[in-house]
PDB file of C-alpha atoms in Angstrom:
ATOM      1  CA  UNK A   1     153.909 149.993 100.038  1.00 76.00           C
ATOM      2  CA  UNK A   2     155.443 153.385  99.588  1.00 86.00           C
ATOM      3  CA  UNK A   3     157.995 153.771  97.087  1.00 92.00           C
ATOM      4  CA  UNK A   4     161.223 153.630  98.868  1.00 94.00           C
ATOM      5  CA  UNK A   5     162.707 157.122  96.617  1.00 96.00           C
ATOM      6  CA  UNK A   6     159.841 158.684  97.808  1.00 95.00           C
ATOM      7  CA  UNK A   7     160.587 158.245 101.691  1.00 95.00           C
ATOM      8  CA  UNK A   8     164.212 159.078 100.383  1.00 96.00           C
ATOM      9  CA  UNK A   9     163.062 162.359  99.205  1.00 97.00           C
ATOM     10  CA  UNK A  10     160.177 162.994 102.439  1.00 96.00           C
ATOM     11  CA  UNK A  11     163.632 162.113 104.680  1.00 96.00           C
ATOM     12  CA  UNK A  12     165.616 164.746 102.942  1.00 97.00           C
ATOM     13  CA  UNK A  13     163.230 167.163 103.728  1.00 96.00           C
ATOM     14  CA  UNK A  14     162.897 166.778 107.065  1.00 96.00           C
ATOM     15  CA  UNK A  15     159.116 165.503 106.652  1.00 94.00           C
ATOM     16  CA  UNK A  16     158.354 161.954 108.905  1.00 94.00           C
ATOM     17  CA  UNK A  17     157.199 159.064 107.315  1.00 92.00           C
ATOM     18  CA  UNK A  18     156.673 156.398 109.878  1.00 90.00           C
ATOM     19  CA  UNK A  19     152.806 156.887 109.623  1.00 88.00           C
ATOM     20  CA  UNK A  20     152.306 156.800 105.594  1.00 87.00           C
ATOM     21  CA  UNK A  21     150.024 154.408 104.432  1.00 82.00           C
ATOM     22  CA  UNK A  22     148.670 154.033 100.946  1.00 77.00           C
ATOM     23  CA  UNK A  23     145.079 153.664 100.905  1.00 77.00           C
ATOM     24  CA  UNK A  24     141.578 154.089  99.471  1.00 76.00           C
ATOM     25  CA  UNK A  25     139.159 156.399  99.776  1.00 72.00           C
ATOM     26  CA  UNK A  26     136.700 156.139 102.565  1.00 73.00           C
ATOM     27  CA  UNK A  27     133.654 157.917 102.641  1.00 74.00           C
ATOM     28  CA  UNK A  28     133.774 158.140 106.344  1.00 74.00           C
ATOM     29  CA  UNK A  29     136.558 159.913 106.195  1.00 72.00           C
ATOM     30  CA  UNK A  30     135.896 162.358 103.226  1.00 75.00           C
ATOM     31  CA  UNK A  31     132.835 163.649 103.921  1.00 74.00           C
ATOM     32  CA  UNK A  32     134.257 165.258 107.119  1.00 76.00           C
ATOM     33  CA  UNK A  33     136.817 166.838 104.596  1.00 79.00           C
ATOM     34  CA  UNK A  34     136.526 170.422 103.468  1.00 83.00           C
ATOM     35  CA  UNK A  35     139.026 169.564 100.436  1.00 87.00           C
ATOM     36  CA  UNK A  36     140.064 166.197  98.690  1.00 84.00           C
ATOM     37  CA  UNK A  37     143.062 165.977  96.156  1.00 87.00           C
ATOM     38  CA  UNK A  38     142.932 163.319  94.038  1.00 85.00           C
ATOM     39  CA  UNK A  39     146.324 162.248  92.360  1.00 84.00           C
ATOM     40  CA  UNK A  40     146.523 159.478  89.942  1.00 78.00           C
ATOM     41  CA  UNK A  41     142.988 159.012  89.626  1.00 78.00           C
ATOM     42  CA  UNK A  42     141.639 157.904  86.596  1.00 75.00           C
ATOM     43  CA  UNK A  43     137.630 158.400  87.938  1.00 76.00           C
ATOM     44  CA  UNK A  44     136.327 160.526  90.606  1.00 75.00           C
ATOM     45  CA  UNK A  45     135.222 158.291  93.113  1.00 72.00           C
ATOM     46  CA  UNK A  46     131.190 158.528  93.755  1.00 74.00           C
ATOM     47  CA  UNK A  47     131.587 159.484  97.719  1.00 72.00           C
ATOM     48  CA  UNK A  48     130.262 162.745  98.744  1.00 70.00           C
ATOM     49  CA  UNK A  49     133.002 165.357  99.665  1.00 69.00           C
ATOM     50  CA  UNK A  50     132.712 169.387  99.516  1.00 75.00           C
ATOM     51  CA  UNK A  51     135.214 169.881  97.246  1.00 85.00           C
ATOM     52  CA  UNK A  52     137.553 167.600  95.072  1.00 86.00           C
ATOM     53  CA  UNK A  53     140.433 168.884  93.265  1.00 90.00           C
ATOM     54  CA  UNK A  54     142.492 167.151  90.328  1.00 90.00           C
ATOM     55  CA  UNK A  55     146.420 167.298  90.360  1.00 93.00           C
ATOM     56  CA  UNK A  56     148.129 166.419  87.454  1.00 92.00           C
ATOM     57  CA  UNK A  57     150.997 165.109  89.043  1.00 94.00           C
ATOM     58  CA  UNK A  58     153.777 162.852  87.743  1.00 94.00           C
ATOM     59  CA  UNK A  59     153.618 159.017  89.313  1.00 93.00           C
ATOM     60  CA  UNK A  60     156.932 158.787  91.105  1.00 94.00           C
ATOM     61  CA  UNK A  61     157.298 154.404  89.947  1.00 93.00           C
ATOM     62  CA  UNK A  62     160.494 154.180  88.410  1.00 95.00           C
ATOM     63  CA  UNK A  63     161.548 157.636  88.685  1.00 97.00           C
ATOM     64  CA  UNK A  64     165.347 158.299  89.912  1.00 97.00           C
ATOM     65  CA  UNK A  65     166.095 160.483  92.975  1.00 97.00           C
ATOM     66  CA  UNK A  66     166.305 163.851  90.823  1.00 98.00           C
ATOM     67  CA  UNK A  67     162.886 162.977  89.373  1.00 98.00           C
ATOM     68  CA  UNK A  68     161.119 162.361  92.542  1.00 97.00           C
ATOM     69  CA  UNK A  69     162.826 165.511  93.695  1.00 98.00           C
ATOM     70  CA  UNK A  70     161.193 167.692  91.027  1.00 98.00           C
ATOM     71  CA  UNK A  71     158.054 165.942  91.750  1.00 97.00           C
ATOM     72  CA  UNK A  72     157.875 166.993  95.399  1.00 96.00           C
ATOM     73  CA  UNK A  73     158.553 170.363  94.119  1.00 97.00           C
ATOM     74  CA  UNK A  74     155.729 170.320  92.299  1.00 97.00           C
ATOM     75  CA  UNK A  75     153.348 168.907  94.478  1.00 95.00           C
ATOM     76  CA  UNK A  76     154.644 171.097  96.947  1.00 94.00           C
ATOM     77  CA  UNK A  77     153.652 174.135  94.987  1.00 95.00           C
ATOM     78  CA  UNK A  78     150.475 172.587  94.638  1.00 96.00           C
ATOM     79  CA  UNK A  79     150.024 172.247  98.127  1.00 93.00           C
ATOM     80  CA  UNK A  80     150.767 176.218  98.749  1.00 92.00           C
ATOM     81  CA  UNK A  81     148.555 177.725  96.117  1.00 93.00           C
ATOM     82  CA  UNK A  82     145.524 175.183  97.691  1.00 93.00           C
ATOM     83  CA  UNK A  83     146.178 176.673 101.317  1.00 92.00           C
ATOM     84  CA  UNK A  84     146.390 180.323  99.069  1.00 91.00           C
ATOM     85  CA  UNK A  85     143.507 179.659  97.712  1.00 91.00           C
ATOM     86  CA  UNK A  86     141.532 178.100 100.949  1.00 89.00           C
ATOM     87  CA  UNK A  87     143.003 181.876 103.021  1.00 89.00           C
ATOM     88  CA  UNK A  88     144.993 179.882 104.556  1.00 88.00           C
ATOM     89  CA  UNK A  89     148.388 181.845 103.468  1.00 78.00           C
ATOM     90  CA  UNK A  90     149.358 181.737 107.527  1.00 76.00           C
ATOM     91  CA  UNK A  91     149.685 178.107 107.074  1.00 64.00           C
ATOM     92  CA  UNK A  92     152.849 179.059 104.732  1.00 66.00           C
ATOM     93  CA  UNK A  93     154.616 180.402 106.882  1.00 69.00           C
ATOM     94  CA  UNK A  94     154.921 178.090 109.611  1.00 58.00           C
TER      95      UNK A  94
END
């Protein structure tokens, strides 16, 4: 399941949850994708996509509230520089 301080966190920030599921990668599913970010991933998975990208993220198990705090941050910044990056800076803004 998801880790409960995570869906703390997602809750604080206004961001819904009820949907999350943790899953594997399909290649049904990726191939349709322009971008897939891999977190925690120890081997790129051998399923086509057009672009994979590696995050370097810290694992949120164990972590307290503050932690997974931080880590949001920094996915989040992730997330903004990828849509940067894609021209997709209008995305930001919404």
């Amino acid at each position: 399941g998801i880790n409960e301080t995570v869906l703390k966190v997602l809750a604080e920030r206004g961001i819904p949850a009820d949907d999350l599921r943790q899953t594997e990668i399909v290649a049904r599913t990726v191939h349709r994708a322009d971008v897939v970010v891999l977190l925690g991933v120890d081997e790129r998975p051998d399923i086509p996509g057009d672009r994979y990208v590696e995050w370097d993220i810290a694992d949120p198990e164990n972590a307290s509230v503050e932690e997974v705090r931080a880590i949001a941050d920094d996915v989040e910044r992730h997330v903004r520089a990828l849509l940067a990056d894609m021209g997709l800076d209008e995305a930001l803004s919404a």
